[in-house]
């Protein structure tokens, strides 16, 4: 990667290199882009576009950008009264978007140039062009004349540091309607996230329609009531039935919506633990036979899938239906927090241990995950799971999501496996973001904005080769104590802005002072979008 370069106001773009200008940065003049681009040069001058903006979109695959460009131009028309018109043949456009297969831009990278009353966006793939548009969207300001914009005269060469830039949402503990899920994805995409990890099954609710097993949603999508605050013992419930699931049609709608924003949706179907809602529907999949109720209390449950042939047949059928809905290469199978007590006590589980020559229940979990991996591989998909899948031996091609700190990720990378870093220490957005005293009830922890900004996904312990296995990072939004869309946004923003910069910008461009200078502009955008983020000065 070339060193980052920020040119100064008054350095003409025409200069061959910014080195010829003065060398002291003028930080207050830097256009406020989050995440900060890899390289930018600006002159401090502005250009005006409008009232009629002629647009061209060309190049291989550029049609994939058409829906996003359409949504974007509508937004500009609503905001600024700008009128857009496609360029006719041979007409020179004001806003030029090109996918150029010859461009040197790396995957998802782009160049953006605003000069001479014209904005030129170019990328070697449609995703890069989408990100160029996201950046342009943060640059425009209302012009003096009605229906016009001003843009800074600027040149940007940008590309992501990491290819996996994720956010997760738990819809098991609390259910979030399709409209909110779409909004969550739209917001992510504005800040150049590209993976939405949809945690669809839990002890407290099964949220995805599966035709072969209708009781998963008839029974598993409803719990009798919900735990009130932290009343575990004695348990206090709210006495109100709580239900919700997504139909296949709704899931297709979300996947398509995300694809238009270059976001891949990774479904999570939890196994062998966090499966009480499924066991309530089909108790024969457990080791004890049940009966079970969909959990009303938070926490880790001892009842998990029994490793019977019936369970594997069930999971493969469920996964086949899931694969039909989600084109994602990665399928998340959970794997975390699966107590081994039921397997220790189960004749069937012990017989599997004997039959397969396994040392203990941890190796049995490994056997379980390997079987599921073999199945996914046979369908040309890849398995990703929480770091407990390391215990008892990692499945051959598995990717590890390291959540209990970085150690699981370090170990997996050393074994030559890919990893996604999601440690509780920095990116659990269900944790408090300020002194709990003034905050709504949260699960615990304390992860303020600057802590998220300081997250480094590549641990210093890794060699360069091993570090190459770190695909990126992800924020996790677990929802035991997050019951509404408003609250989910409050917990996610502005922290998601900080993480966006961690995952996109080169390390040398990451600078807390700079980020806090650019933050007010980003928050103004969130205000405009009606995002109910946590205000910085809230007490
Ligand atoms: C997790 O937070 N149990 C992955």
Short mmCIF file of C-alpha atoms and ligand atoms in Angstrom, two decimals:
data_model
loop_
_atom_site.label_atom_id
_atom_site.label_comp_id
_atom_site.label_asym_id
_atom_site.label_seq_id
_atom_site.Cartn_x
_atom_site.Cartn_y
_atom_site.Cartn_z
CA UNK A 1 0.00 0.00 0.00
CA UNK A 2 1.29 3.43 -0.83
CA UNK A 3 1.71 5.78 2.11
CA UNK A 4 -1.31 7.88 2.83
CA UNK A 5 -1.16 11.35 1.52
CA UNK A 6 -3.16 14.34 2.52
CA UNK A 7 -2.54 17.41 0.44
CA UNK A 8 -3.14 20.85 1.64
CA UNK A 9 -5.57 23.52 0.74
CA UNK A 10 -4.02 25.69 -1.93
CA UNK A 11 -2.06 22.83 -3.45
CA UNK A 12 -3.44 22.67 -6.96
CA UNK A 13 -4.64 19.29 -8.11
CA UNK A 14 -2.63 19.84 -11.24
CA UNK A 15 0.59 19.47 -9.30
CA UNK A 16 2.16 16.14 -10.05
CA UNK A 17 2.80 15.36 -6.39
CA UNK A 18 1.66 16.94 -3.21
CA UNK A 19 5.24 16.90 -1.97
CA UNK A 20 5.75 20.16 -3.83
CA UNK A 21 3.39 22.04 -1.57
CA UNK A 22 3.84 22.97 2.05
CA UNK A 23 3.92 19.91 4.27
CA UNK A 24 1.95 20.93 7.33
CA UNK A 25 -1.54 19.41 7.18
CA UNK A 26 -4.53 21.64 7.51
CA UNK A 27 -6.72 19.21 9.43
CA UNK A 28 -9.67 21.51 9.92
CA UNK A 29 -10.08 21.76 6.15
CA UNK A 30 -10.13 18.03 5.54
CA UNK A 31 -13.47 16.99 4.04
CA UNK A 32 -15.31 15.01 6.67
CA UNK A 33 -15.48 11.46 5.32
CA UNK A 34 -16.12 8.45 7.57
CA UNK A 35 -14.43 6.03 7.16
CA UNK A 36 -11.40 8.14 6.26
CA UNK A 37 -10.12 7.39 2.75
CA UNK A 38 -6.74 5.79 2.17
CA UNK A 39 -5.49 8.79 0.19
CA UNK A 40 -6.96 12.17 -0.42
CA UNK A 41 -5.84 15.44 -1.91
CA UNK A 42 -7.90 18.59 -1.76
CA UNK A 43 -7.45 22.20 -2.66
CA UNK A 44 -9.87 23.93 -0.32
CA UNK A 45 -11.85 25.17 -3.33
CA UNK A 46 -15.34 24.03 -4.14
CA UNK A 47 -17.14 23.37 -7.38
CA UNK A 48 -20.85 23.71 -8.00
CA UNK A 49 -23.02 21.13 -9.73
CA UNK A 50 -26.61 21.53 -10.77
CA UNK A 51 -29.36 22.52 -11.21
CA UNK A 52 -29.43 19.81 -13.87
CA UNK A 53 -26.93 17.04 -13.38
CA UNK A 54 -26.24 14.80 -16.34
CA UNK A 55 -25.23 11.31 -15.20
CA UNK A 56 -23.52 8.46 -16.98
CA UNK A 57 -23.03 4.97 -15.61
CA UNK A 58 -20.98 2.64 -17.78
CA UNK A 59 -18.67 -0.35 -17.76
CA UNK A 60 -18.93 -4.10 -17.16
CA UNK A 61 -21.25 -4.93 -14.29
CA UNK A 62 -22.28 -1.31 -13.84
CA UNK A 63 -25.96 -2.32 -14.10
CA UNK A 64 -25.54 -3.79 -10.62
CA UNK A 65 -25.15 -0.25 -9.39
CA UNK A 66 -28.31 1.03 -11.03
CA UNK A 67 -30.65 0.47 -8.03
CA UNK A 68 -28.21 2.15 -5.62
CA UNK A 69 -27.64 5.05 -7.99
CA UNK A 70 -31.37 5.44 -8.42
CA UNK A 71 -31.95 5.51 -4.64
CA UNK A 72 -29.07 7.94 -4.26
CA UNK A 73 -30.29 10.38 -6.90
CA UNK A 74 -33.78 10.33 -5.39
CA UNK A 75 -32.27 11.18 -2.02
CA UNK A 76 -30.37 14.09 -3.58
CA UNK A 77 -33.49 15.35 -5.31
CA UNK A 78 -35.40 15.25 -2.02
CA UNK A 79 -32.62 17.01 -0.14
CA UNK A 80 -31.35 19.58 -2.60
CA UNK A 81 -33.93 19.75 -5.36
CA UNK A 82 -31.28 18.55 -7.81
CA UNK A 83 -32.60 17.19 -11.08
CA UNK A 84 -30.74 14.25 -12.63
CA UNK A 85 -30.86 13.14 -16.22
CA UNK A 86 -29.01 10.29 -17.94
CA UNK A 87 -26.45 11.40 -20.50
CA UNK A 88 -27.51 10.89 -24.08
CA UNK A 89 -25.10 9.42 -26.61
CA UNK A 90 -21.87 11.43 -26.90
CA UNK A 91 -23.01 13.94 -24.30
CA UNK A 92 -20.45 14.76 -21.63
CA UNK A 93 -21.79 13.97 -18.17
CA UNK A 94 -21.32 16.02 -14.98
CA UNK A 95 -21.41 12.94 -12.82
CA UNK A 96 -19.46 10.14 -14.43
CA UNK A 97 -19.49 6.64 -12.95
CA UNK A 98 -17.42 3.96 -14.61
CA UNK A 99 -16.49 0.39 -13.91
CA UNK A 100 -13.16 0.12 -15.68
CA UNK A 101 -11.76 -3.37 -15.96
CA UNK A 102 -8.40 -1.80 -16.71
CA UNK A 103 -8.49 0.32 -13.57
CA UNK A 104 -5.80 -0.46 -11.05
CA UNK A 105 -8.19 -0.06 -8.17
CA UNK A 106 -8.10 -3.15 -5.92
CA UNK A 107 -11.31 -5.05 -5.06
CA UNK A 108 -13.87 -2.63 -3.58
CA UNK A 109 -11.44 0.26 -4.16
CA UNK A 110 -12.26 3.37 -6.15
CA UNK A 111 -11.07 6.74 -7.26
CA UNK A 112 -13.15 9.86 -6.95
CA UNK A 113 -12.21 13.13 -8.56
CA UNK A 114 -14.08 16.39 -8.36
CA UNK A 115 -12.61 18.99 -10.63
CA UNK A 116 -13.78 21.48 -13.23
CA UNK A 117 -17.52 21.23 -12.47
CA UNK A 118 -17.42 17.48 -12.87
CA UNK A 119 -17.34 14.47 -10.53
CA UNK A 120 -15.70 11.31 -11.83
CA UNK A 121 -16.08 8.04 -9.95
CA UNK A 122 -14.22 4.97 -11.16
CA UNK A 123 -13.65 1.48 -9.80
CA UNK A 124 -12.68 -1.92 -11.07
CA UNK A 125 -15.79 -3.53 -9.63
CA UNK A 126 -19.36 -2.35 -8.97
CA UNK A 127 -18.85 -2.55 -5.19
CA UNK A 128 -16.01 -0.04 -5.47
CA UNK A 129 -18.23 2.28 -7.45
CA UNK A 130 -20.90 1.92 -4.78
CA UNK A 131 -18.38 3.01 -2.15
CA UNK A 132 -17.35 5.96 -4.32
CA UNK A 133 -20.99 7.02 -4.32
CA UNK A 134 -21.16 6.66 -0.53
CA UNK A 135 -18.16 8.96 -0.25
CA UNK A 136 -19.62 11.48 -2.69
CA UNK A 137 -22.79 11.47 -0.60
CA UNK A 138 -20.81 12.71 2.39
CA UNK A 139 -19.17 15.54 0.42
CA UNK A 140 -22.04 17.45 -1.07
CA UNK A 141 -23.42 20.59 0.53
CA UNK A 142 -26.31 22.82 -0.48
CA UNK A 143 -25.26 25.38 -3.12
CA UNK A 144 -26.27 29.04 -3.09
CA UNK A 145 -28.50 28.76 -6.12
CA UNK A 146 -31.59 26.60 -5.69
CA UNK A 147 -31.18 23.02 -6.87
CA UNK A 148 -27.39 23.07 -6.73
CA UNK A 149 -24.70 21.39 -4.72
CA UNK A 150 -21.21 22.33 -3.86
CA UNK A 151 -18.51 19.72 -3.66
CA UNK A 152 -14.92 20.13 -2.52
CA UNK A 153 -12.35 19.98 -5.28
CA UNK A 154 -10.82 16.66 -4.34
CA UNK A 155 -9.08 13.52 -5.48
CA UNK A 156 -9.48 10.29 -3.53
CA UNK A 157 -7.80 6.93 -4.05
CA UNK A 158 -9.47 4.58 -1.65
CA UNK A 159 -9.65 0.93 -0.80
CA UNK A 160 -10.55 -1.14 2.26
CA UNK A 161 -7.98 -2.44 4.69
CA UNK A 162 -10.09 -5.55 5.40
CA UNK A 163 -12.35 -7.54 3.14
CA UNK A 164 -14.73 -8.61 5.97
CA UNK A 165 -16.40 -5.60 7.57
CA UNK A 166 -19.34 -6.87 9.55
CA UNK A 167 -22.19 -6.11 11.85
CA UNK A 168 -24.30 -8.72 13.58
CA UNK A 169 -27.86 -8.53 14.87
CA UNK A 170 -29.45 -11.01 17.26
CA UNK A 171 -33.13 -11.34 16.34
CA UNK A 172 -33.62 -14.38 18.61
CA UNK A 173 -33.75 -12.66 21.98
CA UNK A 174 -35.79 -9.84 20.53
CA UNK A 175 -37.36 -9.86 17.10
CA UNK A 176 -36.77 -6.94 14.76
CA UNK A 177 -39.17 -6.25 11.90
CA UNK A 178 -38.07 -6.46 8.27
CA UNK A 179 -38.19 -2.68 7.82
CA UNK A 180 -35.75 -2.21 10.64
CA UNK A 181 -33.45 -4.97 9.42
CA UNK A 182 -33.32 -3.20 6.06
CA UNK A 183 -32.62 0.13 7.69
CA UNK A 184 -29.83 -1.44 9.77
CA UNK A 185 -28.29 -2.81 6.55
CA UNK A 186 -28.72 0.48 4.70
CA UNK A 187 -26.91 2.33 7.47
CA UNK A 188 -24.10 -0.22 7.54
CA UNK A 189 -23.63 0.12 3.79
CA UNK A 190 -23.39 3.92 4.07
CA UNK A 191 -20.24 3.38 6.12
CA UNK A 192 -18.85 0.69 3.82
CA UNK A 193 -19.65 -2.40 5.87
CA UNK A 194 -20.14 -5.43 3.64
CA UNK A 195 -21.30 -8.34 5.85
CA UNK A 196 -24.54 -8.59 7.82
CA UNK A 197 -24.49 -11.53 10.24
CA UNK A 198 -28.12 -12.39 10.96
CA UNK A 199 -28.40 -14.43 14.16
CA UNK A 200 -31.68 -16.20 13.39
CA UNK A 201 -32.07 -18.98 15.94
CA UNK A 202 -31.84 -18.94 19.71
CA UNK A 203 -33.07 -20.59 22.89
CA UNK A 204 -35.65 -17.80 23.14
CA UNK A 205 -36.93 -17.93 19.56
CA UNK A 206 -36.57 -19.57 16.13
CA UNK A 207 -37.01 -16.80 13.57
CA UNK A 208 -36.84 -18.35 10.10
CA UNK A 209 -39.56 -20.25 8.25
CA UNK A 210 -38.53 -23.82 7.37
CA UNK A 211 -41.07 -25.68 5.24
CA UNK A 212 -39.95 -29.20 6.17
CA UNK A 213 -40.32 -28.44 9.89
CA UNK A 214 -43.31 -26.12 10.38
CA UNK A 215 -43.27 -26.50 14.16
CA UNK A 216 -39.99 -24.56 14.25
CA UNK A 217 -42.03 -21.42 13.77
CA UNK A 218 -45.46 -22.66 14.98
CA UNK A 219 -43.91 -23.52 18.34
CA UNK A 220 -40.35 -22.19 18.30
CA UNK A 221 -41.13 -18.61 17.28
CA UNK A 222 -43.16 -17.87 20.43
CA UNK A 223 -42.16 -17.76 24.07
CA UNK A 224 -44.67 -17.58 26.89
CA UNK A 225 -43.13 -14.40 28.32
CA UNK A 226 -39.87 -12.48 28.61
CA UNK A 227 -37.55 -12.04 31.54
CA UNK A 228 -37.82 -8.59 33.13
CA UNK A 229 -34.45 -6.85 33.45
CA UNK A 230 -31.93 -8.98 35.38
CA UNK A 231 -34.42 -10.96 37.44
CA UNK A 232 -32.87 -14.41 37.02
CA UNK A 233 -33.36 -15.70 40.54
CA UNK A 234 -36.08 -15.39 41.47
CA UNK A 235 -37.21 -15.20 37.86
CA UNK A 236 -39.60 -12.39 37.02
CA UNK A 237 -41.36 -12.51 33.66
CA UNK A 238 -43.52 -9.87 32.02
CA UNK A 239 -46.44 -12.29 31.52
CA UNK A 240 -46.77 -11.40 27.83
CA UNK A 241 -46.40 -13.89 25.02
CA UNK A 242 -43.66 -12.83 22.59
CA UNK A 243 -43.56 -14.08 18.98
CA UNK A 244 -41.95 -13.31 15.65
CA UNK A 245 -40.34 -14.89 12.62
CA UNK A 246 -39.44 -14.06 9.03
CA UNK A 247 -41.19 -15.77 6.13
CA UNK A 248 -39.08 -16.97 3.24
CA UNK A 249 -40.47 -14.16 1.16
CA UNK A 250 -39.32 -11.60 3.73
CA UNK A 251 -35.89 -13.18 3.89
CA UNK A 252 -35.52 -13.04 0.12
CA UNK A 253 -36.53 -9.39 0.27
CA UNK A 254 -33.85 -8.60 2.86
CA UNK A 255 -31.15 -10.55 0.98
CA UNK A 256 -31.98 -8.71 -2.26
CA UNK A 257 -32.08 -5.35 -0.49
CA UNK A 258 -28.67 -6.04 1.03
CA UNK A 259 -27.24 -7.19 -2.32
CA UNK A 260 -28.20 -3.87 -3.91
CA UNK A 261 -26.00 -2.30 -1.23
CA UNK A 262 -23.16 -4.80 -1.75
CA UNK A 263 -23.82 -6.37 1.64
CA UNK A 264 -23.72 -10.16 1.94
CA UNK A 265 -26.13 -11.59 4.49
CA UNK A 266 -24.60 -14.44 6.51
CA UNK A 267 -27.30 -16.45 8.28
CA UNK A 268 -26.55 -18.08 11.61
CA UNK A 269 -28.29 -21.32 12.48
CA UNK A 270 -27.04 -22.19 15.96
CA UNK A 271 -25.85 -25.69 16.86
CA UNK A 272 -25.38 -27.74 18.95
CA UNK A 273 -26.24 -25.22 21.72
CA UNK A 274 -28.63 -22.27 21.91
CA UNK A 275 -31.24 -24.58 20.42
CA UNK A 276 -33.99 -24.84 23.03
CA UNK A 277 -36.60 -23.21 20.75
CA UNK A 278 -35.96 -25.95 18.16
CA UNK A 279 -36.07 -28.63 20.88
CA UNK A 280 -39.40 -27.26 22.13
CA UNK A 281 -40.74 -27.87 18.63
CA UNK A 282 -39.00 -31.24 18.08
CA UNK A 283 -38.00 -32.67 21.51
CA UNK A 284 -36.87 -35.93 19.87
CA UNK A 285 -33.73 -34.04 18.75
CA UNK A 286 -32.61 -33.70 22.39
CA UNK A 287 -30.81 -36.28 24.51
CA UNK A 288 -33.56 -36.45 27.17
CA UNK A 289 -36.68 -36.31 25.02
CA UNK A 290 -37.98 -33.19 26.78
CA UNK A 291 -40.54 -31.73 26.97
CA UNK A 292 -39.19 -28.19 26.60
CA UNK A 293 -40.52 -24.70 26.45
CA UNK A 294 -39.05 -21.90 24.40
CA UNK A 295 -36.81 -20.18 26.96
CA UNK A 296 -38.10 -17.13 28.75
CA UNK A 297 -34.91 -16.49 30.69
CA UNK A 298 -31.53 -15.38 29.28
CA UNK A 299 -28.34 -17.40 29.71
CA UNK A 300 -26.68 -20.60 28.56
CA UNK A 301 -28.89 -23.73 28.56
CA UNK A 302 -27.86 -27.31 29.22
CA UNK A 303 -30.30 -28.77 26.71
CA UNK A 304 -28.64 -28.96 23.30
CA UNK A 305 -29.05 -31.11 20.18
CA UNK A 306 -28.15 -34.77 20.76
CA UNK A 307 -25.65 -36.04 18.14
CA UNK A 308 -28.10 -38.59 16.68
CA UNK A 309 -28.55 -39.42 13.00
CA UNK A 310 -32.01 -37.90 13.34
CA UNK A 311 -30.46 -34.59 14.45
CA UNK A 312 -28.01 -34.56 11.53
CA UNK A 313 -30.82 -35.33 9.06
CA UNK A 314 -32.87 -32.50 10.58
CA UNK A 315 -30.01 -29.99 10.44
CA UNK A 316 -29.09 -30.90 6.87
CA UNK A 317 -32.69 -30.44 5.75
CA UNK A 318 -32.91 -27.11 7.58
CA UNK A 319 -29.59 -26.00 6.08
CA UNK A 320 -30.66 -27.00 2.57
CA UNK A 321 -33.63 -24.64 2.90
CA UNK A 322 -31.36 -21.95 4.35
CA UNK A 323 -28.89 -22.30 1.46
CA UNK A 324 -31.69 -21.75 -1.01
CA UNK A 325 -32.41 -18.37 0.57
CA UNK A 326 -28.88 -17.12 1.20
CA UNK A 327 -26.29 -17.01 -1.58
CA UNK A 328 -23.56 -16.25 0.99
CA UNK A 329 -20.47 -18.45 0.72
CA UNK A 330 -20.23 -18.42 4.52
CA UNK A 331 -22.88 -20.08 6.64
CA UNK A 332 -22.57 -19.47 10.40
CA UNK A 333 -23.33 -22.52 12.52
CA UNK A 334 -22.82 -20.98 15.97
CA UNK A 335 -20.92 -23.54 18.01
CA UNK A 336 -20.60 -21.36 21.12
CA UNK A 337 -21.71 -22.03 24.67
CA UNK A 338 -22.73 -25.68 24.35
CA UNK A 339 -22.52 -27.29 27.82
CA UNK A 340 -21.56 -30.95 27.62
CA UNK A 341 -23.64 -32.18 30.57
CA UNK A 342 -26.41 -33.77 28.50
CA UNK A 343 -23.89 -35.55 26.28
CA UNK A 344 -22.02 -36.84 29.36
CA UNK A 345 -25.29 -38.36 30.61
CA UNK A 346 -26.55 -39.67 27.29
CA UNK A 347 -26.12 -43.27 26.17
CA UNK A 348 -26.55 -42.21 22.59
CA UNK A 349 -23.87 -39.51 22.81
CA UNK A 350 -21.48 -41.88 24.58
CA UNK A 351 -22.08 -44.52 21.91
CA UNK A 352 -21.09 -41.97 19.24
CA UNK A 353 -17.92 -41.19 21.21
CA UNK A 354 -17.08 -44.95 21.29
CA UNK A 355 -18.04 -45.58 17.68
CA UNK A 356 -15.94 -42.68 16.38
CA UNK A 357 -13.00 -43.27 18.75
CA UNK A 358 -13.32 -39.80 20.29
CA UNK A 359 -11.54 -38.85 23.51
CA UNK A 360 -14.35 -36.86 25.15
CA UNK A 361 -17.37 -34.61 24.67
CA UNK A 362 -15.19 -31.78 23.26
CA UNK A 363 -14.07 -34.10 20.50
CA UNK A 364 -17.71 -35.03 20.06
CA UNK A 365 -18.53 -31.36 19.46
CA UNK A 366 -15.67 -31.25 16.96
CA UNK A 367 -17.10 -34.36 15.25
CA UNK A 368 -20.50 -32.63 15.14
CA UNK A 369 -19.08 -29.49 13.52
CA UNK A 370 -16.92 -31.48 11.07
CA UNK A 371 -19.97 -33.39 9.86
CA UNK A 372 -21.81 -30.15 9.28
CA UNK A 373 -18.76 -28.74 7.52
CA UNK A 374 -18.62 -31.78 5.22
CA UNK A 375 -22.25 -31.18 4.38
CA UNK A 376 -21.72 -27.47 3.66
CA UNK A 377 -18.63 -28.22 1.58
CA UNK A 378 -20.68 -30.69 -0.47
CA UNK A 379 -22.99 -27.75 -1.23
CA UNK A 380 -20.06 -25.47 -2.12
CA UNK A 381 -20.39 -23.35 1.00
CA UNK A 382 -17.99 -22.60 3.84
CA UNK A 383 -18.48 -22.96 7.55
CA UNK A 384 -17.87 -20.16 10.03
CA UNK A 385 -18.40 -20.54 13.76
CA UNK A 386 -17.66 -18.97 17.15
CA UNK A 387 -14.25 -19.73 18.66
CA UNK A 388 -15.49 -22.72 20.72
CA UNK A 389 -15.27 -24.70 17.47
CA UNK A 390 -11.52 -24.84 18.16
CA UNK A 391 -12.15 -27.08 21.17
CA UNK A 392 -11.61 -30.74 20.38
CA UNK A 393 -10.01 -29.84 17.04
CA UNK A 394 -11.01 -27.41 14.30
CA UNK A 395 -12.85 -28.64 11.21
CA UNK A 396 -10.43 -28.65 8.25
CA UNK A 397 -11.66 -25.57 6.36
CA UNK A 398 -13.51 -23.73 9.11
CA UNK A 399 -13.26 -19.98 9.64
CA UNK A 400 -13.29 -18.84 13.26
CA UNK A 401 -15.11 -15.87 14.69
CA UNK A 402 -13.07 -14.93 17.74
CA UNK A 403 -15.31 -13.48 20.45
CA UNK A 404 -13.82 -14.47 23.83
CA UNK A 405 -10.96 -12.06 23.21
CA UNK A 406 -8.38 -12.45 20.45
CA UNK A 407 -6.82 -15.74 21.56
CA UNK A 408 -9.13 -18.00 19.58
CA UNK A 409 -8.40 -15.94 16.48
CA UNK A 410 -4.65 -16.09 17.12
CA UNK A 411 -4.72 -19.85 17.56
CA UNK A 412 -6.85 -20.37 14.46
CA UNK A 413 -4.63 -18.10 12.33
CA UNK A 414 -1.57 -20.00 13.54
CA UNK A 415 -3.25 -23.20 12.41
CA UNK A 416 -3.70 -21.60 8.99
CA UNK A 417 -7.42 -20.86 9.32
CA UNK A 418 -9.14 -17.62 8.41
CA UNK A 419 -10.53 -15.57 11.27
CA UNK A 420 -12.89 -12.68 11.91
CA UNK A 421 -12.17 -10.72 15.07
CA UNK A 422 -15.19 -9.83 17.22
CA UNK A 423 -13.80 -9.63 20.77
CA UNK A 424 -16.06 -8.71 23.68
CA UNK A 425 -13.33 -6.28 24.77
CA UNK A 426 -13.91 -3.86 21.85
CA UNK A 427 -16.87 -4.66 19.63
CA UNK A 428 -19.74 -6.02 21.72
CA UNK A 429 -22.22 -3.24 21.14
CA UNK A 430 -24.58 -4.67 23.75
CA UNK A 431 -22.05 -3.42 26.34
CA UNK A 432 -22.42 -0.04 28.02
CA UNK A 433 -20.91 2.87 26.11
CA UNK A 434 -20.67 5.18 29.12
CA UNK A 435 -21.04 5.09 32.90
CA UNK A 436 -23.96 2.69 33.54
CA UNK A 437 -25.38 5.23 35.97
CA UNK A 438 -26.76 7.39 33.18
CA UNK A 439 -27.43 4.68 30.61
CA UNK A 440 -30.33 2.36 29.84
CA UNK A 441 -29.86 -1.15 31.28
CA UNK A 442 -27.26 -3.15 29.33
CA UNK A 443 -25.74 -6.59 29.67
CA UNK A 444 -22.59 -5.19 31.31
CA UNK A 445 -19.07 -4.21 30.24
CA UNK A 446 -17.95 -0.75 29.21
CA UNK A 447 -16.98 -0.05 25.61
CA UNK A 448 -16.97 3.67 24.93
CA UNK A 449 -16.44 5.15 21.48
CA UNK A 450 -12.69 5.71 21.85
CA UNK A 451 -12.20 2.11 22.92
CA UNK A 452 -13.92 0.89 19.75
CA UNK A 453 -11.79 3.30 17.73
CA UNK A 454 -8.68 1.81 19.33
CA UNK A 455 -9.57 -1.74 18.29
CA UNK A 456 -6.78 -3.39 16.29
CA UNK A 457 -7.98 -6.55 14.53
CA UNK A 458 -4.46 -7.81 13.75
CA UNK A 459 -2.76 -8.92 16.97
CA UNK A 460 0.97 -8.16 17.17
CA UNK A 461 1.65 -11.81 18.06
CA UNK A 462 0.96 -12.92 14.49
CA UNK A 463 3.57 -13.19 11.75
CA UNK A 464 2.80 -11.43 8.48
CA UNK A 465 1.65 -14.73 6.96
CA UNK A 466 -0.61 -15.50 9.88
CA UNK A 467 -1.94 -11.93 9.89
CA UNK A 468 -3.07 -12.55 6.32
CA UNK A 469 -5.69 -14.91 7.78
CA UNK A 470 -7.41 -12.05 9.62
CA UNK A 471 -10.23 -11.29 7.21
CA UNK A 472 -11.52 -8.40 9.29
CA UNK A 473 -13.80 -7.69 12.19
CA UNK A 474 -17.40 -7.35 13.26
CA UNK A 475 -19.55 -5.67 15.89
CA UNK A 476 -22.07 -7.89 17.64
CA UNK A 477 -25.45 -6.57 18.74
CA UNK A 478 -26.90 -9.13 21.15
CA UNK A 479 -30.38 -8.18 22.21
CA UNK A 480 -31.25 -9.64 25.62
CA UNK A 481 -31.54 -6.06 26.89
CA UNK A 482 -32.30 -4.38 23.56
CA UNK A 483 -36.00 -4.73 22.84
CA UNK A 484 -36.68 -2.04 20.24
CA UNK A 485 -35.26 -0.65 16.98
CA UNK A 486 -34.61 2.69 18.69
CA UNK A 487 -32.53 1.04 21.35
CA UNK A 488 -30.62 -1.07 18.80
CA UNK A 489 -29.65 2.12 16.99
CA UNK A 490 -28.70 3.79 20.26
CA UNK A 491 -26.34 0.94 21.07
CA UNK A 492 -24.93 0.70 17.54
CA UNK A 493 -24.27 4.36 16.74
CA UNK A 494 -21.98 6.20 16.88
CA UNK A 495 -19.84 3.17 17.78
CA UNK A 496 -20.42 1.63 14.35
CA UNK A 497 -18.83 4.74 12.80
CA UNK A 498 -15.65 4.16 14.81
CA UNK A 499 -15.51 0.49 13.83
CA UNK A 500 -16.18 1.36 10.18
CA UNK A 501 -12.97 3.37 10.19
CA UNK A 502 -11.03 0.60 11.96
CA UNK A 503 -12.09 -1.89 9.30
CA UNK A 504 -11.76 0.33 6.22
CA UNK A 505 -9.00 2.89 6.71
CA UNK A 506 -5.25 2.19 6.60
CA UNK A 507 -3.73 2.03 10.08
CA UNK A 508 -1.67 5.14 9.39
CA UNK A 509 -4.83 7.14 8.61
CA UNK A 510 -6.47 6.18 11.89
CA UNK A 511 -6.32 9.16 14.18
CA UNK A 512 -8.69 9.85 17.06
CA UNK A 513 -8.27 13.65 16.84
CA UNK A 514 -9.10 13.58 13.17
CA UNK A 515 -12.05 11.25 13.76
CA UNK A 516 -13.55 13.51 16.41
CA UNK A 517 -13.17 16.50 14.05
CA UNK A 518 -15.07 14.61 11.33
CA UNK A 519 -17.64 13.15 13.71
CA UNK A 520 -20.03 16.14 13.88
CA UNK A 521 -20.60 15.92 10.12
CA UNK A 522 -21.24 12.20 10.39
CA UNK A 523 -23.67 12.76 13.27
CA UNK A 524 -25.44 15.46 11.26
CA UNK A 525 -25.96 12.84 8.56
CA UNK A 526 -27.33 10.40 11.16
CA UNK A 527 -29.66 13.18 12.38
CA UNK A 528 -30.87 13.74 8.84
CA UNK A 529 -31.55 10.01 8.51
CA UNK A 530 -33.42 10.00 11.82
CA UNK A 531 -30.99 7.60 13.47
CA UNK A 532 -31.49 7.45 17.21
CA UNK A 533 -27.82 7.26 18.12
CA UNK A 534 -26.34 7.97 21.54
CA UNK A 535 -25.52 11.71 21.64
CA UNK A 536 -21.90 12.36 22.61
CA UNK A 537 -22.84 14.76 25.39
CA UNK A 538 -25.55 12.60 26.93
CA UNK A 539 -25.22 12.26 30.67
C1 LIG B 1 -21.34 -15.21 21.98
O1 LIG B 1 -21.32 -14.02 22.36
N1 LIG B 1 -21.89 -16.15 22.72
C2 LIG B 1 -20.79 -15.61 20.70
#
